[in-house]
């Protein structure tokens, strides 16, 4: 079951209104590619905890390694400035069906943590603000099975979390 887009945009708007001086918009996007941002776009990646529900066999599972990729840019035209963020949530396959990729469901708390860290990154990269390195850590849950590369869209895209990001 896909999460409502509204939740992401609403939380982002709130965070952006507090810390960013220009008008910024966030769009869910399944097509942006790791390490291949469009010209002018900056890249940021975090991982989070997500739960999954297979629409074919109804199995549910969860993962502490759900990559969330952001490509963003500050647009400037004459004196007008506005920002665009594209966000991709990487999917996973059910290990029984091994067919369709399922979207992660991410808690409100973890979306808030993602958005706080994202806005900090935008302030650094687009507004050259000097900020401390204290990033919010996502809320993890106990996960029974190990991360399976062949079932993970993020791993397929070449994303590898070698350190705690
Ligand atoms: Zn399944
Ligand atoms: Zn993976």
PDB file of C-alpha atoms and ligand atoms in Angstrom:
ATOM      1  CA  UNK A   1       0.000   0.000   0.000  1.00  0.00           C
ATOM      2  CA  UNK A   2       1.481   3.297  -0.986  1.00  0.00           C
ATOM      3  CA  UNK A   3       1.791   6.042   1.544  1.00  0.00           C
ATOM      4  CA  UNK A   4      -0.104   9.250   0.843  1.00  0.00           C
ATOM      5  CA  UNK A   5       2.028  11.860  -0.885  1.00  0.00           C
ATOM      6  CA  UNK A   6       0.419  14.509   1.300  1.00  0.00           C
ATOM      7  CA  UNK A   7       2.249  13.380   4.401  1.00  0.00           C
ATOM      8  CA  UNK A   8       5.672  13.949   2.815  1.00  0.00           C
ATOM      9  CA  UNK A   9       4.794  17.298   1.251  1.00  0.00           C
ATOM     10  CA  UNK A  10       3.060  18.581   4.379  1.00  0.00           C
ATOM     11  CA  UNK A  11       5.970  17.760   6.708  1.00  0.00           C
ATOM     12  CA  UNK A  12       8.482  19.149   4.215  1.00  0.00           C
ATOM     13  CA  UNK A  13       6.542  22.397   3.773  1.00  0.00           C
ATOM     14  CA  UNK A  14       6.433  22.928   7.514  1.00  0.00           C
ATOM     15  CA  UNK A  15      10.175  22.354   7.910  1.00  0.00           C
ATOM     16  CA  UNK A  16      11.035  24.461   4.841  1.00  0.00           C
ATOM     17  CA  UNK A  17       8.823  27.351   5.983  1.00  0.00           C
ATOM     18  CA  UNK A  18      10.741  27.483   9.234  1.00  0.00           C
ATOM     19  CA  UNK A  19      14.305  27.341   7.894  1.00  0.00           C
ATOM     20  CA  UNK A  20      14.412  28.222   4.182  1.00  0.00           C
ATOM     21  CA  UNK A  21      13.948  31.739   2.914  1.00  0.00           C
ATOM     22  CA  UNK A  22      12.650  30.827  -0.550  1.00  0.00           C
ATOM     23  CA  UNK A  23       9.620  28.835  -1.548  1.00  0.00           C
ATOM     24  CA  UNK A  24      10.437  25.113  -1.845  1.00  0.00           C
ATOM     25  CA  UNK A  25       8.339  22.217  -3.158  1.00  0.00           C
ATOM     26  CA  UNK A  26       8.842  18.484  -2.760  1.00  0.00           C
ATOM     27  CA  UNK A  27       7.799  15.827  -5.275  1.00  0.00           C
ATOM     28  CA  UNK A  28       7.823  12.059  -4.897  1.00  0.00           C
ATOM     29  CA  UNK A  29       9.677  10.589  -7.851  1.00  0.00           C
ATOM     30  CA  UNK A  30      10.531   6.997  -8.680  1.00  0.00           C
ATOM     31  CA  UNK A  31      12.924   7.762 -11.523  1.00  0.00           C
ATOM     32  CA  UNK A  32      15.791   9.829 -10.135  1.00  0.00           C
ATOM     33  CA  UNK A  33      19.021   7.840 -10.123  1.00  0.00           C
ATOM     34  CA  UNK A  34      21.736   7.552  -7.483  1.00  0.00           C
ATOM     35  CA  UNK A  35      24.837   9.524  -8.503  1.00  0.00           C
ATOM     36  CA  UNK A  36      23.192  10.815 -11.650  1.00  0.00           C
ATOM     37  CA  UNK A  37      21.435  14.031 -10.719  1.00  0.00           C
ATOM     38  CA  UNK A  38      20.218  16.266 -13.538  1.00  0.00           C
ATOM     39  CA  UNK A  39      22.340  19.357 -14.233  1.00  0.00           C
ATOM     40  CA  UNK A  40      22.161  21.862 -11.389  1.00  0.00           C
ATOM     41  CA  UNK A  41      20.780  19.344  -8.902  1.00  0.00           C
ATOM     42  CA  UNK A  42      22.524  18.417  -5.650  1.00  0.00           C
ATOM     43  CA  UNK A  43      22.255  14.951  -4.152  1.00  0.00           C
ATOM     44  CA  UNK A  44      21.573  13.759  -0.627  1.00  0.00           C
ATOM     45  CA  UNK A  45      20.870  10.271   0.654  1.00  0.00           C
ATOM     46  CA  UNK A  46      19.724   8.868   3.992  1.00  0.00           C
ATOM     47  CA  UNK A  47      18.428   5.537   5.121  1.00  0.00           C
ATOM     48  CA  UNK A  48      15.471   4.871   7.336  1.00  0.00           C
ATOM     49  CA  UNK A  49      13.218   2.184   8.742  1.00  0.00           C
ATOM     50  CA  UNK A  50      10.266   1.055   6.641  1.00  0.00           C
ATOM     51  CA  UNK A  51       7.647  -1.653   6.653  1.00  0.00           C
ATOM     52  CA  UNK A  52       6.427  -3.466   3.560  1.00  0.00           C
ATOM     53  CA  UNK A  53       3.282  -5.284   2.586  1.00  0.00           C
ATOM     54  CA  UNK A  54       3.219  -7.656  -0.397  1.00  0.00           C
ATOM     55  CA  UNK A  55       0.085  -7.059  -2.449  1.00  0.00           C
ATOM     56  CA  UNK A  56       0.363 -10.549  -4.001  1.00  0.00           C
ATOM     57  CA  UNK A  57       0.712 -12.862  -0.971  1.00  0.00           C
ATOM     58  CA  UNK A  58      -0.053 -10.416   1.862  1.00  0.00           C
ATOM     59  CA  UNK A  59       3.239 -11.084   3.579  1.00  0.00           C
ATOM     60  CA  UNK A  60       4.607  -8.215   5.666  1.00  0.00           C
ATOM     61  CA  UNK A  61       8.216  -7.478   6.526  1.00  0.00           C
ATOM     62  CA  UNK A  62      10.353  -4.584   7.607  1.00  0.00           C
ATOM     63  CA  UNK A  63      13.829  -3.196   7.033  1.00  0.00           C
ATOM     64  CA  UNK A  64      16.256  -0.817   8.700  1.00  0.00           C
ATOM     65  CA  UNK A  65      17.985  -0.246   5.352  1.00  0.00           C
ATOM     66  CA  UNK A  66      15.516   1.679   3.231  1.00  0.00           C
ATOM     67  CA  UNK A  67      17.399   4.266   1.166  1.00  0.00           C
ATOM     68  CA  UNK A  68      15.731   7.618   0.577  1.00  0.00           C
ATOM     69  CA  UNK A  69      17.340   9.611  -2.223  1.00  0.00           C
ATOM     70  CA  UNK A  70      16.962  13.373  -2.678  1.00  0.00           C
ATOM     71  CA  UNK A  71      17.870  15.494  -5.680  1.00  0.00           C
ATOM     72  CA  UNK A  72      17.300  19.196  -5.158  1.00  0.00           C
ATOM     73  CA  UNK A  73      18.085  22.548  -6.663  1.00  0.00           C
ATOM     74  CA  UNK A  74      17.576  26.230  -6.014  1.00  0.00           C
ATOM     75  CA  UNK A  75      16.188  27.764  -9.200  1.00  0.00           C
ATOM     76  CA  UNK A  76      17.013  31.357 -10.032  1.00  0.00           C
ATOM     77  CA  UNK A  77      15.325  33.402 -12.713  1.00  0.00           C
ATOM     78  CA  UNK A  78      15.839  37.150 -12.694  1.00  0.00           C
ATOM     79  CA  UNK A  79      15.203  38.036  -9.082  1.00  0.00           C
ATOM     80  CA  UNK A  80      12.922  35.114  -8.412  1.00  0.00           C
ATOM     81  CA  UNK A  81      14.265  32.171  -6.400  1.00  0.00           C
ATOM     82  CA  UNK A  82      12.456  28.940  -5.686  1.00  0.00           C
ATOM     83  CA  UNK A  83      13.497  25.415  -4.768  1.00  0.00           C
ATOM     84  CA  UNK A  84      12.617  21.958  -6.039  1.00  0.00           C
ATOM     85  CA  UNK A  85      13.182  18.639  -4.257  1.00  0.00           C
ATOM     86  CA  UNK A  86      12.662  15.230  -5.829  1.00  0.00           C
ATOM     87  CA  UNK A  87      12.556  12.294  -3.443  1.00  0.00           C
ATOM     88  CA  UNK A  88      12.823   8.616  -4.287  1.00  0.00           C
ATOM     89  CA  UNK A  89      11.910   5.923  -1.799  1.00  0.00           C
ATOM     90  CA  UNK A  90      13.560   2.660  -2.780  1.00  0.00           C
ATOM     91  CA  UNK A  91      11.358  -0.398  -2.952  1.00  0.00           C
ATOM     92  CA  UNK A  92      11.879  -4.048  -1.977  1.00  0.00           C
ATOM     93  CA  UNK A  93      10.594  -7.344  -3.309  1.00  0.00           C
ATOM     94  CA  UNK A  94       8.810  -9.919  -1.226  1.00  0.00           C
ATOM     95  CA  UNK A  95      11.111 -12.911  -0.699  1.00  0.00           C
ATOM     96  CA  UNK A  96       8.301 -15.376  -1.366  1.00  0.00           C
ATOM     97  CA  UNK A  97       6.907 -13.858  -4.575  1.00  0.00           C
ATOM     98  CA  UNK A  98      10.146 -12.236  -5.795  1.00  0.00           C
ATOM     99  CA  UNK A  99       8.211 -10.300  -8.399  1.00  0.00           C
ATOM    100  CA  UNK A 100       6.708  -6.928  -7.776  1.00  0.00           C
ATOM    101  CA  UNK A 101       8.591  -4.180  -5.968  1.00  0.00           C
ATOM    102  CA  UNK A 102       6.680  -2.839  -2.964  1.00  0.00           C
ATOM    103  CA  UNK A 103       6.818   0.694  -1.584  1.00  0.00           C
ATOM    104  CA  UNK A 104       8.008   1.182   1.975  1.00  0.00           C
ATOM    105  CA  UNK A 105       5.646   2.576   4.544  1.00  0.00           C
ATOM    106  CA  UNK A 106       7.522   5.043   6.742  1.00  0.00           C
ATOM    107  CA  UNK A 107       6.329   6.388  10.076  1.00  0.00           C
ATOM    108  CA  UNK A 108       5.517  10.061  10.535  1.00  0.00           C
ATOM    109  CA  UNK A 109       8.346  10.371  13.074  1.00  0.00           C
ATOM    110  CA  UNK A 110      10.876   9.007  10.603  1.00  0.00           C
ATOM    111  CA  UNK A 111       9.589  11.239   7.786  1.00  0.00           C
ATOM    112  CA  UNK A 112      10.050  14.199  10.146  1.00  0.00           C
ATOM    113  CA  UNK A 113      13.644  13.139  10.873  1.00  0.00           C
ATOM    114  CA  UNK A 114      14.331  12.743   7.142  1.00  0.00           C
ATOM    115  CA  UNK A 115      12.913  16.194   6.416  1.00  0.00           C
ATOM    116  CA  UNK A 116      14.910  17.852   9.222  1.00  0.00           C
ATOM    117  CA  UNK A 117      18.137  16.354   7.882  1.00  0.00           C
ATOM    118  CA  UNK A 118      17.203  17.202   4.285  1.00  0.00           C
ATOM    119  CA  UNK A 119      16.498  20.856   5.101  1.00  0.00           C
ATOM    120  CA  UNK A 120      19.839  21.097   6.942  1.00  0.00           C
ATOM    121  CA  UNK A 121      21.547  19.715   3.834  1.00  0.00           C
ATOM    122  CA  UNK A 122      19.736  22.233   1.598  1.00  0.00           C
ATOM    123  CA  UNK A 123      20.851  25.073   3.876  1.00  0.00           C
ATOM    124  CA  UNK A 124      24.454  23.925   3.582  1.00  0.00           C
ATOM    125  CA  UNK A 125      24.532  23.234  -0.149  1.00  0.00           C
ATOM    126  CA  UNK A 126      22.208  25.933  -1.526  1.00  0.00           C
ATOM    127  CA  UNK A 127      22.630  28.739   1.025  1.00  0.00           C
ATOM    128  CA  UNK A 128      26.179  27.978   2.202  1.00  0.00           C
ATOM    129  CA  UNK A 129      25.208  28.091   5.841  1.00  0.00           C
ATOM    130  CA  UNK A 130      27.655  26.614   8.304  1.00  0.00           C
ATOM    131  CA  UNK A 131      25.813  24.146  10.506  1.00  0.00           C
ATOM    132  CA  UNK A 132      26.823  21.587  13.075  1.00  0.00           C
ATOM    133  CA  UNK A 133      27.003  17.968  12.009  1.00  0.00           C
ATOM    134  CA  UNK A 134      24.378  16.766  14.452  1.00  0.00           C
ATOM    135  CA  UNK A 135      21.965  14.822  12.318  1.00  0.00           C
ATOM    136  CA  UNK A 136      18.803  13.228  13.606  1.00  0.00           C
ATOM    137  CA  UNK A 137      18.984   9.451  13.848  1.00  0.00           C
ATOM    138  CA  UNK A 138      15.993   7.530  12.600  1.00  0.00           C
ATOM    139  CA  UNK A 139      13.930   5.282  14.815  1.00  0.00           C
ATOM    140  CA  UNK A 140      14.950   1.690  14.163  1.00  0.00           C
ATOM    141  CA  UNK A 141      12.920  -1.399  14.937  1.00  0.00           C
ATOM    142  CA  UNK A 142      13.930  -4.976  15.452  1.00  0.00           C
ATOM    143  CA  UNK A 143      14.180  -6.740  12.090  1.00  0.00           C
ATOM    144  CA  UNK A 144      14.237 -10.518  11.963  1.00  0.00           C
ATOM    145  CA  UNK A 145      15.762 -11.272   8.578  1.00  0.00           C
ATOM    146  CA  UNK A 146      19.025  -9.922   7.096  1.00  0.00           C
ATOM    147  CA  UNK A 147      19.112  -7.413   4.262  1.00  0.00           C
ATOM    148  CA  UNK A 148      18.881  -9.236   0.938  1.00  0.00           C
ATOM    149  CA  UNK A 149      20.634  -7.443  -1.872  1.00  0.00           C
ATOM    150  CA  UNK A 150      18.771  -9.206  -4.649  1.00  0.00           C
ATOM    151  CA  UNK A 151      15.406  -8.082  -3.274  1.00  0.00           C
ATOM    152  CA  UNK A 152      16.383  -4.452  -2.813  1.00  0.00           C
ATOM    153  CA  UNK A 153      15.960  -1.769  -5.456  1.00  0.00           C
ATOM    154  CA  UNK A 154      18.533   0.443  -3.681  1.00  0.00           C
ATOM    155  CA  UNK A 155      21.232  -2.226  -3.860  1.00  0.00           C
ATOM    156  CA  UNK A 156      20.348  -2.766  -7.516  1.00  0.00           C
ATOM    157  CA  UNK A 157      20.921   0.971  -8.079  1.00  0.00           C
ATOM    158  CA  UNK A 158      24.390   0.638  -6.527  1.00  0.00           C
ATOM    159  CA  UNK A 159      23.646   2.183  -3.141  1.00  0.00           C
ATOM    160  CA  UNK A 160      25.814   0.791  -0.401  1.00  0.00           C
ATOM    161  CA  UNK A 161      25.793   2.152   3.128  1.00  0.00           C
ATOM    162  CA  UNK A 162      29.379   1.695   4.200  1.00  0.00           C
ATOM    163  CA  UNK A 163      29.025   4.021   7.151  1.00  0.00           C
ATOM    164  CA  UNK A 164      26.275   5.286   9.341  1.00  0.00           C
ATOM    165  CA  UNK A 165      24.457   7.791   7.143  1.00  0.00           C
TER     166      UNK A 165
HETATM  167 ZN1  LIG B   1       4.634 -11.876  -1.602  1.00  0.00          ZN
HETATM  168 ZN1  LIG B   2      19.746  -2.826  -0.304  1.00  0.00          ZN
END
